[in-house]
mmCIF file of C-alpha atoms in Angstrom:
data_model
loop_
_atom_site.group_PDB
_atom_site.id
_atom_site.type_symbol
_atom_site.label_atom_id
_atom_site.label_comp_id
_atom_site.label_asym_id
_atom_site.label_seq_id
_atom_site.Cartn_x
_atom_site.Cartn_y
_atom_site.Cartn_z
ATOM 1 C CA ALA A 4 7.619 -39.165 19.272
ATOM 2 C CA LEU A 5 6.873 -37.110 16.033
ATOM 3 C CA ALA A 6 3.084 -37.188 15.943
ATOM 4 C CA ASN A 7 1.172 -34.244 16.677
ATOM 5 C CA GLY A 8 4.430 -32.217 17.375
ATOM 6 C CA ARG A 9 5.064 -34.611 20.798
ATOM 7 C CA LEU A 10 8.778 -34.255 20.105
ATOM 8 C CA ILE A 11 8.759 -30.492 19.759
ATOM 9 C CA ILE A 12 6.603 -29.693 22.614
ATOM 10 C CA GLU A 13 8.842 -32.266 25.139
ATOM 11 C CA GLN A 14 11.949 -31.748 23.967
ATOM 12 C CA GLY A 15 11.597 -27.675 22.509
ATOM 13 C CA GLY A 16 12.471 -26.766 18.636
ATOM 14 C CA ASP A 17 16.711 -26.344 19.485
ATOM 15 C CA SER A 18 16.891 -29.950 21.385
ATOM 16 C CA VAL A 19 19.658 -32.002 19.571
ATOM 17 C CA VAL A 20 17.025 -35.338 20.393
ATOM 18 C CA VAL A 21 14.860 -32.957 17.524
ATOM 19 C CA TYR A 22 18.003 -32.950 15.293
ATOM 20 C CA GLU A 23 18.827 -36.684 15.581
ATOM 21 C CA ALA A 24 15.418 -37.155 13.929
ATOM 22 C CA ILE A 25 15.784 -34.748 11.919
ATOM 23 C CA THR A 26 18.837 -36.291 10.578
ATOM 24 C CA ALA A 27 17.113 -39.774 10.180
ATOM 25 C CA LEU A 28 14.260 -39.010 8.299
ATOM 26 C CA THR A 29 16.793 -37.256 6.247
ATOM 27 C CA TYR A 30 19.037 -39.750 5.138
ATOM 28 C CA ALA A 31 16.071 -42.022 5.236
ATOM 29 C CA ASP A 32 15.201 -39.651 2.206
ATOM 30 C CA ARG A 33 11.714 -38.825 3.759
ATOM 31 C CA LEU A 34 12.544 -35.846 3.051
ATOM 32 C CA ASP A 35 8.691 -33.981 3.353
ATOM 33 C CA GLU A 36 8.690 -35.533 7.204
ATOM 34 C CA ALA A 37 12.307 -33.931 7.757
ATOM 35 C CA GLN A 38 10.602 -30.620 6.544
ATOM 36 C CA GLN A 39 7.808 -30.752 8.081
ATOM 37 C CA LEU A 40 9.690 -31.225 11.884
ATOM 38 C CA ILE A 41 12.191 -28.342 10.722
ATOM 39 C CA ALA A 42 8.893 -26.218 10.421
ATOM 40 C CA GLU A 43 7.759 -27.089 13.725
ATOM 41 C CA ALA A 44 10.753 -26.587 15.068
ATOM 42 C CA LEU A 45 11.484 -23.168 13.359
ATOM 43 C CA ILE A 46 8.265 -21.960 15.135
ATOM 44 C CA ASP A 47 8.886 -22.950 18.735
ATOM 45 C CA ILE A 48 12.495 -21.721 17.879
ATOM 46 C CA ASN A 49 10.726 -18.307 16.747
ATOM 47 C CA ARG A 50 8.164 -17.930 19.932
ATOM 48 C CA ARG A 51 11.053 -18.517 22.021
ATOM 49 C CA GLY A 52 13.570 -17.069 20.642
ATOM 50 C CA SER A 53 16.309 -19.328 20.669
ATOM 51 C CA LEU A 54 19.426 -18.225 18.012
ATOM 52 C CA ARG A 55 20.906 -21.189 18.235
ATOM 53 C CA GLY A 56 17.863 -23.157 17.567
ATOM 54 C CA TYR A 57 17.433 -21.238 14.243
ATOM 55 C CA VAL A 58 20.925 -21.810 13.412
ATOM 56 C CA SER A 59 20.163 -25.750 13.995
ATOM 57 C CA ALA A 60 16.887 -25.666 12.140
ATOM 58 C CA THR A 61 18.236 -23.563 9.441
ATOM 59 C CA THR A 62 21.424 -25.567 8.329
ATOM 60 C CA PHE A 63 19.346 -28.746 8.720
ATOM 61 C CA ARG A 64 16.924 -27.072 6.130
ATOM 62 C CA ALA A 65 19.894 -26.071 4.033
ATOM 63 C CA LEU A 66 21.066 -30.168 3.724
ATOM 64 C CA VAL A 67 17.535 -31.146 3.027
ATOM 65 C CA HIS A 68 17.129 -28.655 0.408
ATOM 66 C CA LEU A 69 20.575 -29.616 -0.898
ATOM 67 C CA ARG A 70 19.184 -33.641 -0.664
ATOM 68 C CA ARG A 71 16.199 -32.314 -3.590
ATOM 69 C CA GLY A 72 18.483 -30.365 -5.308
ATOM 70 C CA LEU A 73 17.236 -27.142 -4.200
ATOM 71 C CA VAL A 74 21.015 -26.369 -4.639
ATOM 72 C CA ALA A 75 20.235 -22.044 -4.780
ATOM 73 C CA GLU A 76 17.852 -22.732 -1.744
ATOM 74 C CA ALA A 77 20.602 -24.966 0.278
ATOM 75 C CA GLU A 78 22.768 -22.042 -0.496
ATOM 76 C CA ALA A 79 20.519 -18.775 0.877
ATOM 77 C CA ASP A 80 19.813 -21.185 4.432
ATOM 78 C CA ALA A 81 23.477 -22.201 4.392
ATOM 79 C CA ARG A 82 24.798 -18.517 4.929
ATOM 80 C CA ALA A 83 21.647 -17.559 7.023
ATOM 81 C CA ALA A 84 22.619 -20.341 9.188
ATOM 82 C CA LEU A 85 26.248 -18.783 9.079
ATOM 83 C CA ASP A 86 25.381 -15.052 9.579
ATOM 84 C CA ALA A 87 23.241 -16.074 12.775
ATOM 85 C CA ALA A 88 26.160 -17.883 14.201
ATOM 86 C CA ARG A 89 27.986 -15.192 14.102
ATOM 87 C CA LEU A 90 26.035 -13.561 16.585
ATOM 88 C CA GLU A 91 25.966 -16.231 18.832
ATOM 89 C CA ALA A 92 28.414 -19.166 19.817
ATOM 90 C CA ALA A 93 26.561 -21.668 17.918
ATOM 91 C CA GLY A 94 28.700 -24.534 18.549
ATOM 92 C CA TYR A 95 28.930 -27.697 16.545
ATOM 93 C CA VAL A 96 26.505 -26.857 13.690
ATOM 94 C CA VAL A 97 28.657 -24.460 12.477
ATOM 95 C CA PRO A 98 31.020 -26.519 10.603
ATOM 96 C CA GLY A 99 27.566 -28.810 9.249
ATOM 97 C CA ALA A 100 26.199 -25.224 7.738
ATOM 98 C CA PHE A 101 29.891 -24.322 6.218
ATOM 99 C CA SER A 102 29.554 -27.869 4.455
ATOM 100 C CA VAL A 103 26.195 -27.446 2.878
ATOM 101 C CA LEU A 104 27.241 -24.421 1.546
ATOM 102 C CA ILE A 105 30.653 -25.397 0.224
ATOM 103 C CA ASP A 106 28.988 -28.729 -1.371
ATOM 104 C CA ALA A 107 25.892 -26.223 -2.766
ATOM 105 C CA LEU A 108 28.817 -23.647 -4.345
ATOM 106 C CA VAL A 109 30.856 -26.687 -5.918
ATOM 107 C CA GLU A 110 27.241 -28.041 -7.074
ATOM 108 C CA GLN A 111 26.953 -24.553 -8.758
ATOM 109 C CA ALA A 112 30.223 -24.784 -10.286
ATOM 110 C CA GLN A 113 31.255 -21.614 -7.871
ATOM 111 C CA LEU A 114 34.628 -22.865 -6.836
ATOM 112 C CA ALA A 115 36.290 -19.647 -6.279
ATOM 113 C CA SER A 116 33.663 -18.799 -3.611
ATOM 114 C CA ALA A 117 33.399 -22.401 -2.259
ATOM 115 C CA VAL A 118 37.603 -22.041 -1.302
ATOM 116 C CA LYS A 119 36.589 -18.760 0.138
ATOM 117 C CA GLU A 120 34.368 -20.295 2.920
ATOM 118 C CA LEU A 121 36.162 -23.377 3.512
ATOM 119 C CA THR A 122 38.680 -20.626 4.437
ATOM 120 C CA ALA A 123 36.060 -18.883 6.542
ATOM 121 C CA ALA A 124 35.313 -22.168 8.378
ATOM 122 C CA GLY A 125 38.975 -22.767 9.368
ATOM 123 C CA PRO A 126 41.478 -25.641 10.134
ATOM 124 C CA LEU A 127 40.130 -29.280 9.863
ATOM 125 C CA GLU A 128 42.850 -30.715 11.903
ATOM 126 C CA PRO A 129 42.667 -30.930 14.452
ATOM 127 C CA ALA A 130 39.155 -31.229 14.970
ATOM 128 C CA PRO A 131 36.963 -32.675 17.046
ATOM 129 C CA SER A 132 35.352 -35.816 16.821
ATOM 130 C CA LEU A 133 31.874 -34.648 15.884
ATOM 131 C CA TYR A 134 30.200 -35.830 12.976
ATOM 132 C CA PRO A 135 29.487 -31.963 11.401
ATOM 133 C CA PHE A 136 33.438 -31.511 11.146
ATOM 134 C CA THR A 137 33.519 -35.091 9.293
ATOM 135 C CA MET A 138 31.017 -33.110 6.759
ATOM 136 C CA LEU A 139 33.257 -30.704 6.409
ATOM 137 C CA LEU A 140 36.420 -32.356 5.436
ATOM 138 C CA HIS A 141 34.364 -34.559 2.795
ATOM 139 C CA SER A 142 32.796 -31.394 1.262
ATOM 140 C CA ARG A 143 36.612 -30.188 0.972
ATOM 141 C CA ALA A 144 37.329 -33.565 -0.615
ATOM 142 C CA LEU A 145 34.640 -33.256 -3.137
ATOM 143 C CA LEU A 146 36.264 -29.721 -3.811
ATOM 144 C CA ARG A 147 39.420 -30.553 -4.436
ATOM 145 C CA LEU A 148 38.200 -33.303 -6.515
ATOM 146 C CA GLU A 149 36.360 -30.489 -8.868
ATOM 147 C CA GLN A 150 39.361 -28.275 -8.512
ATOM 148 C CA GLY A 151 41.258 -31.374 -10.511
ATOM 149 C CA ARG A 152 43.204 -32.118 -6.982
ATOM 150 C CA PRO A 153 42.847 -35.832 -6.970
ATOM 151 C CA GLN A 154 45.164 -36.803 -4.498
ATOM 152 C CA ASP A 155 44.067 -34.099 -2.158
ATOM 153 C CA ALA A 156 40.628 -35.270 -2.858
ATOM 154 C CA LEU A 157 41.724 -38.294 -1.855
ATOM 155 C CA ALA A 158 43.480 -38.048 1.402
ATOM 156 C CA ASP A 159 40.632 -35.862 2.456
ATOM 157 C CA ALA A 160 37.843 -38.634 1.226
ATOM 158 C CA LEU A 161 40.199 -41.331 2.995
ATOM 159 C CA ARG A 162 40.299 -39.253 6.392
ATOM 160 C CA CYS A 163 36.854 -38.705 6.036
ATOM 161 C CA GLY A 164 36.259 -42.467 6.160
ATOM 162 C CA GLU A 165 38.813 -43.228 9.270
ATOM 163 C CA ARG A 166 36.947 -40.803 11.152
ATOM 164 C CA GLN A 167 33.587 -42.359 10.197
ATOM 165 C CA LYS A 168 35.080 -45.299 11.230
ATOM 166 C CA ALA A 169 36.365 -43.820 14.886
ATOM 167 C CA LEU A 170 32.661 -42.029 15.022
ATOM 168 C CA HIS A 171 30.875 -46.289 14.408
ATOM 169 C CA ILE A 172 29.340 -44.598 11.159
ATOM 170 C CA THR A 173 28.709 -46.972 8.585
ATOM 171 C CA ASN A 174 25.985 -45.766 6.684
ATOM 172 C CA PRO A 175 27.025 -44.746 3.140
ATOM 173 C CA ALA A 176 23.874 -42.632 3.238
ATOM 174 C CA LEU A 177 25.403 -40.075 5.813
ATOM 175 C CA ILE A 178 28.682 -39.482 4.093
ATOM 176 C CA ALA A 179 29.360 -41.515 0.323
ATOM 177 C CA TRP A 180 33.540 -40.914 1.689
ATOM 178 C CA ARG A 181 33.761 -44.355 -0.227
ATOM 179 C CA SER A 182 32.043 -42.759 -3.791
ATOM 180 C CA THR A 183 34.425 -39.751 -3.554
ATOM 181 C CA VAL A 184 37.535 -42.162 -3.022
ATOM 182 C CA ALA A 185 36.384 -44.339 -6.021
ATOM 183 C CA LEU A 186 36.049 -40.801 -7.663
#
């Protein structure tokens, strides 16, 4: 489906199916391929003027940057996604963008900024049982750990694990909540 841009042509650059493929590539550490697919999606998205697609693509590009260790680039893309999301309801992608932004800020030891963004993300409970909300919960656990709040971090990490199990997501490459529990 990825060959010769077929997936983008058939589904469009803002299709959930495209982002499922990007997710698979990202968590399989096939980051070059994920980034290429994001670039192809952005060409289609820009051609069609899809703001929602831009938010999705920029969020996923931020995640790829973060996994590469390009923290400043991840922060910039996550902020761009959130700025665009303010212009149009972007649905379930927004919590994922906040998650990547908070993780990037924590990596840069900008804890006060991370707390500010976590507050801007809104309450985490009750939250829909969707993966991006679980990502955000894990980001809060990592932030709390860095703040020296291990009991709060533990509670968040365990809750993240409960949500992952409820979603039938067992692969630790997606969210390594057990590692956070151990820390």
